[in-house]
Amino acid sequence: QSKINWKYVPGYTKYLSAFLFRFVTENIYSKNFMEGSCALLLTDPKLINLYIKHSFTKTSVYNLIAIGSTLQNVDMWLTQLSNNNVDLSDEFDYNFFCKGIDIILSAEHHQAMSRCLALIYNNASIFKGDARKALFIDLLLHKYFFILFLHWETTVRNTYHQILVFKMLKNRKSALKNQGFLCSPEINSPTIQRNNKNNNNKLNLHPDNEEDPETIIDVIVYGKLESFITMLESQNISDHERFNFPRNLEVYTKRSLAEYKTYLKWYSMWEVQYTEGDPYPKLIQYTILDQQINPK
């Protein structure tokens, strides 16, 4: 089906201008207004930049109610795109988006952090390429892995665990392993090697590389994640990562690893029953999952 060029539809431009004027001048949006914003987003996906920039800019990081409302709206917009199979445009300002997420996480208010992580879990599939690398590698892994993995608040910690287990990779873990991928622990390494006798089949990050770019990111993420987990299990934090390691949360290491491994067991059970197109599981509290996976 051919796409409609909405700017040539009589009245569309005037309606859009009037809507955006209300959007930037009003502080509280009605349900009908938000539904209208979602409908307009499908006519021009680039509007997501304006929606997010205005919403993040007007929201105080010290106002928990405002943060919750903003994250709810962003979740609604991203879900609208995802449910209609609309990708984020190449003009999506992922740097600004990641900066907003960074500010919320750095404020260390556990309720805001858990809502923020839930938004990422619910909409992870829409982030691809550079946007995915910026959000999942640079921010969630490089900057916040230890802080979130070992977080003192259970919901924050376990939501992050589920992001690591279910949403960090586009491909299933078993598919990557069956293809024989190996990844150096160094995330910045430009070369990923596939396991074979001659070791001549190398994947590189060049845009013309024949391998799927998302698979390349998967292998990088998987290698980095495994290296972090190994550090925690061996209690041997590298000098490079020691700056980001929160010593005050070290006491949660054993508990966090046990919870993470329970989510891994759940993933393995889910993957056995998985068929192409099946939705990923919804977020689940660890106490509920533990009773099912590790019955006493």
PDB file of C-alpha atoms in Angstrom:
ATOM      1  CA  GLN A   1       0.000   0.000   0.000  1.00  0.00           C
ATOM      2  CA  SER A   2       1.235   3.456  -0.871  1.00  0.00           C
ATOM      3  CA  LYS A   3       1.809   5.888   1.952  1.00  0.00           C
ATOM      4  CA  ILE A   4      -0.283   9.009   2.251  1.00  0.00           C
ATOM      5  CA  ASN A   5       1.617  12.271   1.881  1.00  0.00           C
ATOM      6  CA  TRP A   6      -0.199  13.973   4.706  1.00  0.00           C
ATOM      7  CA  LYS A   7       1.084  17.478   4.051  1.00  0.00           C
ATOM      8  CA  TYR A   8      -1.023  17.566   0.862  1.00  0.00           C
ATOM      9  CA  VAL A   9      -4.214  16.542   2.662  1.00  0.00           C
ATOM     10  CA  PRO A  10      -6.426  19.651   2.980  1.00  0.00           C
ATOM     11  CA  GLY A  11      -6.385  21.034   6.513  1.00  0.00           C
ATOM     12  CA  TYR A  12      -3.675  18.703   7.820  1.00  0.00           C
ATOM     13  CA  THR A  13      -0.959  21.338   8.163  1.00  0.00           C
ATOM     14  CA  LYS A  14      -3.248  23.783   9.970  1.00  0.00           C
ATOM     15  CA  TYR A  15      -4.523  21.054  12.275  1.00  0.00           C
ATOM     16  CA  LEU A  16      -0.973  19.924  13.071  1.00  0.00           C
ATOM     17  CA  SER A  17       0.106  23.486  13.838  1.00  0.00           C
ATOM     18  CA  ALA A  18      -2.842  24.000  16.169  1.00  0.00           C
ATOM     19  CA  PHE A  19      -2.199  20.697  17.896  1.00  0.00           C
ATOM     20  CA  LEU A  20       1.504  21.423  18.435  1.00  0.00           C
ATOM     21  CA  PHE A  21       0.672  24.869  19.830  1.00  0.00           C
ATOM     22  CA  ARG A  22      -1.539  23.257  22.456  1.00  0.00           C
ATOM     23  CA  PHE A  23       1.063  20.574  23.052  1.00  0.00           C
ATOM     24  CA  VAL A  24       3.789  23.046  24.004  1.00  0.00           C
ATOM     25  CA  THR A  25       1.577  25.476  25.917  1.00  0.00           C
ATOM     26  CA  GLU A  26      -0.474  23.128  28.084  1.00  0.00           C
ATOM     27  CA  ASN A  27       0.867  21.259  31.088  1.00  0.00           C
ATOM     28  CA  ILE A  28      -1.829  18.615  31.493  1.00  0.00           C
ATOM     29  CA  TYR A  29      -3.114  16.536  28.586  1.00  0.00           C
ATOM     30  CA  SER A  30      -6.497  14.846  28.448  1.00  0.00           C
ATOM     31  CA  LYS A  31      -6.906  11.227  27.365  1.00  0.00           C
ATOM     32  CA  ASN A  32      -8.406  12.325  24.047  1.00  0.00           C
ATOM     33  CA  PHE A  33      -5.520  14.721  23.464  1.00  0.00           C
ATOM     34  CA  MET A  34      -2.968  11.949  24.058  1.00  0.00           C
ATOM     35  CA  GLU A  35      -4.837   9.659  21.688  1.00  0.00           C
ATOM     36  CA  GLY A  36      -4.670  12.447  19.119  1.00  0.00           C
ATOM     37  CA  SER A  37      -0.917  12.775  19.651  1.00  0.00           C
ATOM     38  CA  CYS A  38      -0.523   9.044  18.946  1.00  0.00           C
ATOM     39  CA  ALA A  39      -2.608   9.293  15.771  1.00  0.00           C
ATOM     40  CA  LEU A  40      -0.570  12.238  14.515  1.00  0.00           C
ATOM     41  CA  LEU A  41       2.644  10.379  15.294  1.00  0.00           C
ATOM     42  CA  LEU A  42       1.709   7.778  12.692  1.00  0.00           C
ATOM     43  CA  THR A  43       1.335  10.512  10.053  1.00  0.00           C
ATOM     44  CA  ASP A  44       4.824  11.819  10.830  1.00  0.00           C
ATOM     45  CA  PRO A  45       7.078   9.609  13.030  1.00  0.00           C
ATOM     46  CA  LYS A  46       9.610  12.449  13.281  1.00  0.00           C
ATOM     47  CA  LEU A  47       7.220  14.119  15.728  1.00  0.00           C
ATOM     48  CA  ILE A  48       8.621  11.760  18.371  1.00  0.00           C
ATOM     49  CA  ASN A  49      11.614  14.087  18.671  1.00  0.00           C
ATOM     50  CA  LEU A  50       9.444  17.092  19.494  1.00  0.00           C
ATOM     51  CA  TYR A  51       7.260  15.053  21.845  1.00  0.00           C
ATOM     52  CA  ILE A  52      10.203  13.704  23.822  1.00  0.00           C
ATOM     53  CA  LYS A  53      12.246  16.919  23.876  1.00  0.00           C
ATOM     54  CA  HIS A  54       9.356  19.012  25.119  1.00  0.00           C
ATOM     55  CA  SER A  55       8.260  16.409  27.671  1.00  0.00           C
ATOM     56  CA  PHE A  56      11.739  15.829  29.094  1.00  0.00           C
ATOM     57  CA  THR A  57      12.621  19.530  29.121  1.00  0.00           C
ATOM     58  CA  LYS A  58       9.553  20.592  31.109  1.00  0.00           C
ATOM     59  CA  THR A  59       9.837  17.758  33.646  1.00  0.00           C
ATOM     60  CA  SER A  60      11.663  18.329  36.915  1.00  0.00           C
ATOM     61  CA  VAL A  61      13.782  15.395  38.025  1.00  0.00           C
ATOM     62  CA  TYR A  62      12.720  16.182  41.595  1.00  0.00           C
ATOM     63  CA  ASN A  63       8.997  15.806  40.846  1.00  0.00           C
ATOM     64  CA  LEU A  64       8.168  12.107  40.994  1.00  0.00           C
ATOM     65  CA  ILE A  65       4.585  12.570  39.779  1.00  0.00           C
ATOM     66  CA  ALA A  66       5.757  14.591  36.777  1.00  0.00           C
ATOM     67  CA  ILE A  67       8.403  11.983  35.942  1.00  0.00           C
ATOM     68  CA  GLY A  68       5.807   9.219  36.093  1.00  0.00           C
ATOM     69  CA  SER A  69       3.454  11.132  33.804  1.00  0.00           C
ATOM     70  CA  THR A  70       6.221  11.899  31.308  1.00  0.00           C
ATOM     71  CA  LEU A  71       7.446   8.305  31.194  1.00  0.00           C
ATOM     72  CA  GLN A  72       3.876   7.083  30.746  1.00  0.00           C
ATOM     73  CA  ASN A  73       3.441   9.400  27.754  1.00  0.00           C
ATOM     74  CA  VAL A  74       6.760   8.406  26.179  1.00  0.00           C
ATOM     75  CA  ASP A  75       5.865   4.757  26.696  1.00  0.00           C
ATOM     76  CA  MET A  76       2.548   5.343  24.915  1.00  0.00           C
ATOM     77  CA  TRP A  77       4.224   7.053  21.926  1.00  0.00           C
ATOM     78  CA  LEU A  78       6.908   4.421  21.485  1.00  0.00           C
ATOM     79  CA  THR A  79       4.354   1.630  21.847  1.00  0.00           C
ATOM     80  CA  GLN A  80       2.194   3.279  19.195  1.00  0.00           C
ATOM     81  CA  LEU A  81       5.084   3.200  16.732  1.00  0.00           C
ATOM     82  CA  SER A  82       6.071  -0.342  17.650  1.00  0.00           C
ATOM     83  CA  ASN A  83       2.540  -1.762  17.459  1.00  0.00           C
ATOM     84  CA  ASN A  84       2.133  -0.295  13.981  1.00  0.00           C
ATOM     85  CA  ASN A  85       5.522  -1.578  12.769  1.00  0.00           C
ATOM     86  CA  VAL A  86       6.872   1.946  12.365  1.00  0.00           C
ATOM     87  CA  ASP A  87      10.607   2.294  12.975  1.00  0.00           C
ATOM     88  CA  LEU A  88      12.230   5.267  14.635  1.00  0.00           C
ATOM     89  CA  SER A  89      13.382   7.579  11.853  1.00  0.00           C
ATOM     90  CA  ASP A  90      17.051   8.128  11.054  1.00  0.00           C
ATOM     91  CA  GLU A  91      16.557  11.606  12.499  1.00  0.00           C
ATOM     92  CA  PHE A  92      15.572  10.273  15.923  1.00  0.00           C
ATOM     93  CA  ASP A  93      17.610  12.217  18.479  1.00  0.00           C
ATOM     94  CA  TYR A  94      18.768   9.241  20.509  1.00  0.00           C
ATOM     95  CA  ASN A  95      21.472  11.301  22.215  1.00  0.00           C
ATOM     96  CA  PHE A  96      18.849  13.575  23.761  1.00  0.00           C
ATOM     97  CA  PHE A  97      16.674  10.602  24.686  1.00  0.00           C
ATOM     98  CA  CYS A  98      19.601   8.832  26.363  1.00  0.00           C
ATOM     99  CA  LYS A  99      20.526  12.025  28.204  1.00  0.00           C
ATOM    100  CA  GLY A 100      17.018  12.203  29.651  1.00  0.00           C
ATOM    101  CA  ILE A 101      17.178   8.560  30.733  1.00  0.00           C
ATOM    102  CA  ASP A 102      20.629   9.200  32.208  1.00  0.00           C
ATOM    103  CA  ILE A 103      19.353  12.116  34.290  1.00  0.00           C
ATOM    104  CA  ILE A 104      16.459  10.042  35.677  1.00  0.00           C
ATOM    105  CA  LEU A 105      18.722   7.113  36.565  1.00  0.00           C
ATOM    106  CA  SER A 106      21.381   9.343  38.109  1.00  0.00           C
ATOM    107  CA  ALA A 107      18.793  10.978  40.395  1.00  0.00           C
ATOM    108  CA  GLU A 108      18.658   7.615  42.196  1.00  0.00           C
ATOM    109  CA  HIS A 109      14.981   7.800  43.108  1.00  0.00           C
ATOM    110  CA  HIS A 110      14.043   4.139  43.045  1.00  0.00           C
ATOM    111  CA  GLN A 111      10.440   4.637  41.899  1.00  0.00           C
ATOM    112  CA  ALA A 112      11.491   6.815  38.974  1.00  0.00           C
ATOM    113  CA  MET A 113      14.301   4.396  38.125  1.00  0.00           C
ATOM    114  CA  SER A 114      11.997   1.374  38.054  1.00  0.00           C
ATOM    115  CA  ARG A 115       9.490   3.179  35.825  1.00  0.00           C
ATOM    116  CA  CYS A 116      12.281   4.277  33.529  1.00  0.00           C
ATOM    117  CA  LEU A 117      13.636   0.735  33.227  1.00  0.00           C
ATOM    118  CA  ALA A 118      10.126  -0.634  32.635  1.00  0.00           C
ATOM    119  CA  LEU A 119       9.746   1.806  29.729  1.00  0.00           C
ATOM    120  CA  ILE A 120      12.988   0.490  28.222  1.00  0.00           C
ATOM    121  CA  TYR A 121      11.926  -3.127  28.729  1.00  0.00           C
ATOM    122  CA  ASN A 122       8.547  -2.541  27.080  1.00  0.00           C
ATOM    123  CA  ASN A 123       9.984  -0.742  24.047  1.00  0.00           C
ATOM    124  CA  ALA A 124      13.440  -2.270  23.584  1.00  0.00           C
ATOM    125  CA  SER A 125      12.638  -3.707  20.157  1.00  0.00           C
ATOM    126  CA  ILE A 126      12.174  -0.290  18.560  1.00  0.00           C
ATOM    127  CA  PHE A 127      15.781   0.782  19.209  1.00  0.00           C
ATOM    128  CA  LYS A 128      18.138  -0.271  16.437  1.00  0.00           C
ATOM    129  CA  GLY A 129      21.592   0.595  15.164  1.00  0.00           C
ATOM    130  CA  ASP A 130      23.226   3.652  16.705  1.00  0.00           C
ATOM    131  CA  ALA A 131      20.237   4.335  18.974  1.00  0.00           C
ATOM    132  CA  ARG A 132      20.475   0.812  20.366  1.00  0.00           C
ATOM    133  CA  LYS A 133      24.240   1.062  20.906  1.00  0.00           C
ATOM    134  CA  ALA A 134      23.880   4.399  22.688  1.00  0.00           C
ATOM    135  CA  LEU A 135      21.108   3.193  25.002  1.00  0.00           C
ATOM    136  CA  PHE A 136      22.053  -0.407  25.719  1.00  0.00           C
ATOM    137  CA  ILE A 137      25.840  -0.430  25.428  1.00  0.00           C
ATOM    138  CA  ASP A 138      27.013   3.076  26.308  1.00  0.00           C
ATOM    139  CA  LEU A 139      24.403   3.829  28.961  1.00  0.00           C
ATOM    140  CA  LEU A 140      22.906   0.661  30.444  1.00  0.00           C
ATOM    141  CA  LEU A 141      26.063  -1.455  30.280  1.00  0.00           C
ATOM    142  CA  HIS A 142      29.050   0.873  30.386  1.00  0.00           C
ATOM    143  CA  LYS A 143      27.720   3.445  32.822  1.00  0.00           C
ATOM    144  CA  TYR A 144      25.054   1.730  34.903  1.00  0.00           C
ATOM    145  CA  PHE A 145      25.705  -2.012  34.935  1.00  0.00           C
ATOM    146  CA  PHE A 146      27.030  -2.290  38.499  1.00  0.00           C
ATOM    147  CA  ILE A 147      24.713   0.399  39.895  1.00  0.00           C
ATOM    148  CA  LEU A 148      21.579  -1.260  38.516  1.00  0.00           C
ATOM    149  CA  PHE A 149      22.607  -4.904  38.745  1.00  0.00           C
ATOM    150  CA  LEU A 150      23.431  -4.512  42.450  1.00  0.00           C
ATOM    151  CA  HIS A 151      20.814  -1.902  43.300  1.00  0.00           C
ATOM    152  CA  TRP A 152      19.511  -2.019  46.860  1.00  0.00           C
ATOM    153  CA  GLU A 153      15.860  -1.783  45.754  1.00  0.00           C
ATOM    154  CA  THR A 154      14.505  -5.101  44.515  1.00  0.00           C
ATOM    155  CA  THR A 155      12.228  -3.801  41.752  1.00  0.00           C
ATOM    156  CA  VAL A 156      14.960  -1.679  40.195  1.00  0.00           C
ATOM    157  CA  ARG A 157      17.470  -4.505  40.379  1.00  0.00           C
ATOM    158  CA  ASN A 158      15.141  -7.179  39.018  1.00  0.00           C
ATOM    159  CA  THR A 159      13.771  -5.021  36.209  1.00  0.00           C
ATOM    160  CA  TYR A 160      17.335  -4.459  35.080  1.00  0.00           C
ATOM    161  CA  HIS A 161      18.033  -8.196  35.301  1.00  0.00           C
ATOM    162  CA  GLN A 162      15.096  -8.867  32.993  1.00  0.00           C
ATOM    163  CA  ILE A 163      16.339  -6.276  30.513  1.00  0.00           C
ATOM    164  CA  LEU A 164      19.698  -8.050  30.466  1.00  0.00           C
ATOM    165  CA  VAL A 165      18.131 -11.477  30.019  1.00  0.00           C
ATOM    166  CA  PHE A 166      15.319 -10.766  27.569  1.00  0.00           C
ATOM    167  CA  LYS A 167      15.871  -7.411  25.865  1.00  0.00           C
ATOM    168  CA  MET A 168      19.619  -6.866  25.443  1.00  0.00           C
ATOM    169  CA  LEU A 169      19.798  -9.160  22.413  1.00  0.00           C
ATOM    170  CA  LYS A 170      17.733  -9.120  19.247  1.00  0.00           C
ATOM    171  CA  ASN A 171      18.608 -12.745  18.483  1.00  0.00           C
ATOM    172  CA  ARG A 172      17.954 -15.621  20.815  1.00  0.00           C
ATOM    173  CA  LYS A 173      20.982 -16.707  22.820  1.00  0.00           C
ATOM    174  CA  SER A 174      20.777 -20.271  21.501  1.00  0.00           C
ATOM    175  CA  ALA A 175      20.848 -18.982  17.914  1.00  0.00           C
ATOM    176  CA  LEU A 176      24.039 -17.014  18.585  1.00  0.00           C
ATOM    177  CA  LYS A 177      25.667 -20.006  20.248  1.00  0.00           C
ATOM    178  CA  ASN A 178      24.641 -22.338  17.427  1.00  0.00           C
ATOM    179  CA  GLN A 179      26.258 -19.973  14.930  1.00  0.00           C
ATOM    180  CA  GLY A 180      29.510 -20.290  16.890  1.00  0.00           C
ATOM    181  CA  PHE A 181      29.990 -16.649  17.772  1.00  0.00           C
ATOM    182  CA  LEU A 182      32.756 -15.717  20.199  1.00  0.00           C
ATOM    183  CA  CYS A 183      33.286 -12.222  21.480  1.00  0.00           C
ATOM    184  CA  SER A 184      36.271 -10.572  23.069  1.00  0.00           C
ATOM    185  CA  PRO A 185      35.517  -9.146  26.536  1.00  0.00           C
ATOM    186  CA  GLU A 186      36.738  -5.790  25.296  1.00  0.00           C
ATOM    187  CA  ILE A 187      33.658  -3.948  24.086  1.00  0.00           C
ATOM    188  CA  ASN A 188      35.614  -1.477  21.994  1.00  0.00           C
ATOM    189  CA  SER A 189      37.287  -4.168  19.934  1.00  0.00           C
ATOM    190  CA  PRO A 190      36.400  -3.555  16.265  1.00  0.00           C
ATOM    191  CA  THR A 191      36.571  -7.243  15.359  1.00  0.00           C
ATOM    192  CA  ILE A 192      34.350 -10.096  16.388  1.00  0.00           C
ATOM    193  CA  GLN A 193      35.530 -13.577  15.520  1.00  0.00           C
ATOM    194  CA  ARG A 194      33.378 -16.523  14.627  1.00  0.00           C
ATOM    195  CA  ASN A 195      34.544 -19.879  15.861  1.00  0.00           C
ATOM    196  CA  ASN A 196      35.958 -21.994  13.048  1.00  0.00           C
ATOM    197  CA  LYS A 197      39.157 -23.876  12.331  1.00  0.00           C
ATOM    198  CA  ASN A 198      40.805 -21.295  10.106  1.00  0.00           C
ATOM    199  CA  ASN A 199      39.415 -18.342  12.028  1.00  0.00           C
ATOM    200  CA  ASN A 200      39.169 -16.451   8.740  1.00  0.00           C
ATOM    201  CA  ASN A 201      35.503 -15.543   9.043  1.00  0.00           C
ATOM    202  CA  LYS A 202      35.637 -12.245  10.930  1.00  0.00           C
ATOM    203  CA  LEU A 203      32.838  -9.822  11.549  1.00  0.00           C
ATOM    204  CA  ASN A 204      33.637  -6.130  11.572  1.00  0.00           C
ATOM    205  CA  LEU A 205      31.652  -3.036  12.377  1.00  0.00           C
ATOM    206  CA  HIS A 206      31.964  -1.526   8.913  1.00  0.00           C
ATOM    207  CA  PRO A 207      28.524  -0.502   7.593  1.00  0.00           C
ATOM    208  CA  ASP A 208      29.046  -2.491   4.382  1.00  0.00           C
ATOM    209  CA  ASN A 209      29.684  -5.701   6.311  1.00  0.00           C
ATOM    210  CA  GLU A 210      27.483  -8.527   5.044  1.00  0.00           C
ATOM    211  CA  GLU A 211      26.454  -9.611   8.524  1.00  0.00           C
ATOM    212  CA  ASP A 212      23.272  -8.212  10.041  1.00  0.00           C
ATOM    213  CA  PRO A 213      24.274  -5.079  12.017  1.00  0.00           C
ATOM    214  CA  GLU A 214      21.943  -6.038  14.850  1.00  0.00           C
ATOM    215  CA  THR A 215      23.640  -9.438  15.127  1.00  0.00           C
ATOM    216  CA  ILE A 216      27.001  -7.693  15.391  1.00  0.00           C
ATOM    217  CA  ILE A 217      25.645  -5.551  18.219  1.00  0.00           C
ATOM    218  CA  ASP A 218      24.249  -8.711  19.839  1.00  0.00           C
ATOM    219  CA  VAL A 219      27.668 -10.346  19.894  1.00  0.00           C
ATOM    220  CA  ILE A 220      29.296  -7.235  21.350  1.00  0.00           C
ATOM    221  CA  VAL A 221      26.623  -6.897  24.033  1.00  0.00           C
ATOM    222  CA  TYR A 222      26.802 -10.586  24.908  1.00  0.00           C
ATOM    223  CA  GLY A 223      30.573 -10.480  25.312  1.00  0.00           C
ATOM    224  CA  LYS A 224      30.507  -7.367  27.454  1.00  0.00           C
ATOM    225  CA  LEU A 225      27.723  -8.704  29.643  1.00  0.00           C
ATOM    226  CA  GLU A 226      29.541 -11.995  30.190  1.00  0.00           C
ATOM    227  CA  SER A 227      32.703 -10.143  31.185  1.00  0.00           C
ATOM    228  CA  PHE A 228      30.795  -8.089  33.779  1.00  0.00           C
ATOM    229  CA  ILE A 229      29.130 -11.172  35.235  1.00  0.00           C
ATOM    230  CA  THR A 230      32.508 -12.912  35.439  1.00  0.00           C
ATOM    231  CA  MET A 231      33.943  -9.932  37.322  1.00  0.00           C
ATOM    232  CA  LEU A 232      31.167 -10.151  39.895  1.00  0.00           C
ATOM    233  CA  GLU A 233      31.425 -13.909  40.304  1.00  0.00           C
ATOM    234  CA  SER A 234      35.193 -13.764  40.787  1.00  0.00           C
ATOM    235  CA  GLN A 235      35.062 -10.516  42.804  1.00  0.00           C
ATOM    236  CA  ASN A 236      37.791  -9.293  40.500  1.00  0.00           C
ATOM    237  CA  ILE A 237      36.780  -5.864  39.220  1.00  0.00           C
ATOM    238  CA  SER A 238      39.143  -4.566  36.554  1.00  0.00           C
ATOM    239  CA  ASP A 239      40.896  -1.239  37.078  1.00  0.00           C
ATOM    240  CA  HIS A 240      39.041   0.117  34.040  1.00  0.00           C
ATOM    241  CA  GLU A 241      35.624  -0.630  35.589  1.00  0.00           C
ATOM    242  CA  ARG A 242      36.491   0.075  39.230  1.00  0.00           C
ATOM    243  CA  PHE A 243      35.482   3.717  38.837  1.00  0.00           C
ATOM    244  CA  ASN A 244      31.868   2.666  38.120  1.00  0.00           C
ATOM    245  CA  PHE A 245      31.713   0.013  40.821  1.00  0.00           C
ATOM    246  CA  PRO A 246      29.622   1.122  43.835  1.00  0.00           C
ATOM    247  CA  ARG A 247      31.367  -0.270  46.916  1.00  0.00           C
ATOM    248  CA  ASN A 248      28.323   0.479  49.047  1.00  0.00           C
ATOM    249  CA  LEU A 249      26.326  -2.041  46.988  1.00  0.00           C
ATOM    250  CA  GLU A 250      28.903  -4.808  47.088  1.00  0.00           C
ATOM    251  CA  VAL A 251      26.942  -6.524  49.850  1.00  0.00           C
ATOM    252  CA  TYR A 252      24.173  -7.264  47.313  1.00  0.00           C
ATOM    253  CA  THR A 253      26.473  -9.172  44.944  1.00  0.00           C
ATOM    254  CA  LYS A 254      25.583 -12.719  46.010  1.00  0.00           C
ATOM    255  CA  ARG A 255      21.858 -12.022  46.128  1.00  0.00           C
ATOM    256  CA  SER A 256      21.870 -10.210  42.779  1.00  0.00           C
ATOM    257  CA  LEU A 257      23.741 -13.014  41.015  1.00  0.00           C
ATOM    258  CA  ALA A 258      21.300 -15.590  42.398  1.00  0.00           C
ATOM    259  CA  GLU A 259      18.328 -13.563  41.187  1.00  0.00           C
ATOM    260  CA  TYR A 260      19.915 -12.988  37.785  1.00  0.00           C
ATOM    261  CA  LYS A 261      20.568 -16.722  37.346  1.00  0.00           C
ATOM    262  CA  THR A 262      16.943 -17.458  38.196  1.00  0.00           C
ATOM    263  CA  TYR A 263      15.872 -15.125  35.388  1.00  0.00           C
ATOM    264  CA  LEU A 264      18.324 -16.950  33.107  1.00  0.00           C
ATOM    265  CA  LYS A 265      16.633 -20.244  34.001  1.00  0.00           C
ATOM    266  CA  TRP A 266      13.305 -18.668  33.147  1.00  0.00           C
ATOM    267  CA  TYR A 267      14.705 -17.497  29.807  1.00  0.00           C
ATOM    268  CA  SER A 268      15.914 -21.018  28.987  1.00  0.00           C
ATOM    269  CA  MET A 269      12.480 -22.444  29.779  1.00  0.00           C
ATOM    270  CA  TRP A 270      10.779 -19.751  27.704  1.00  0.00           C
ATOM    271  CA  GLU A 271      13.138 -20.219  24.761  1.00  0.00           C
ATOM    272  CA  VAL A 272      12.328 -23.950  24.534  1.00  0.00           C
ATOM    273  CA  GLN A 273       8.667 -23.076  23.968  1.00  0.00           C
ATOM    274  CA  TYR A 274       9.391 -20.012  21.810  1.00  0.00           C
ATOM    275  CA  THR A 275       8.141 -19.815  18.243  1.00  0.00           C
ATOM    276  CA  GLU A 276       8.828 -16.991  15.797  1.00  0.00           C
ATOM    277  CA  GLY A 277       6.632 -14.005  16.511  1.00  0.00           C
ATOM    278  CA  ASP A 278       5.814 -14.905  20.105  1.00  0.00           C
ATOM    279  CA  PRO A 279       5.817 -11.898  22.456  1.00  0.00           C
ATOM    280  CA  TYR A 280       8.433 -11.657  25.154  1.00  0.00           C
ATOM    281  CA  PRO A 281       7.284 -12.263  28.734  1.00  0.00           C
ATOM    282  CA  LYS A 282       6.015  -9.352  30.750  1.00  0.00           C
ATOM    283  CA  LEU A 283       7.982  -8.145  33.734  1.00  0.00           C
ATOM    284  CA  ILE A 284       7.580 -10.415  36.744  1.00  0.00           C
ATOM    285  CA  GLN A 285       8.553  -9.974  40.372  1.00  0.00           C
ATOM    286  CA  TYR A 286      11.405 -12.161  41.518  1.00  0.00           C
ATOM    287  CA  THR A 287       9.519 -13.522  44.539  1.00  0.00           C
ATOM    288  CA  ILE A 288       6.781 -14.869  42.261  1.00  0.00           C
ATOM    289  CA  LEU A 289       9.232 -16.297  39.740  1.00  0.00           C
ATOM    290  CA  ASP A 290      11.417 -17.874  42.399  1.00  0.00           C
ATOM    291  CA  GLN A 291       8.497 -19.918  43.727  1.00  0.00           C
ATOM    292  CA  GLN A 292       7.972 -21.354  40.244  1.00  0.00           C
ATOM    293  CA  ILE A 293      11.608 -21.855  39.188  1.00  0.00           C
ATOM    294  CA  ASN A 294      13.165 -22.801  42.521  1.00  0.00           C
ATOM    295  CA  PRO A 295      10.409 -24.507  44.560  1.00  0.00           C
ATOM    296  CA  LYS A 296      11.408 -25.154  48.134  1.00  0.00           C
TER     297      LYS A 296
END
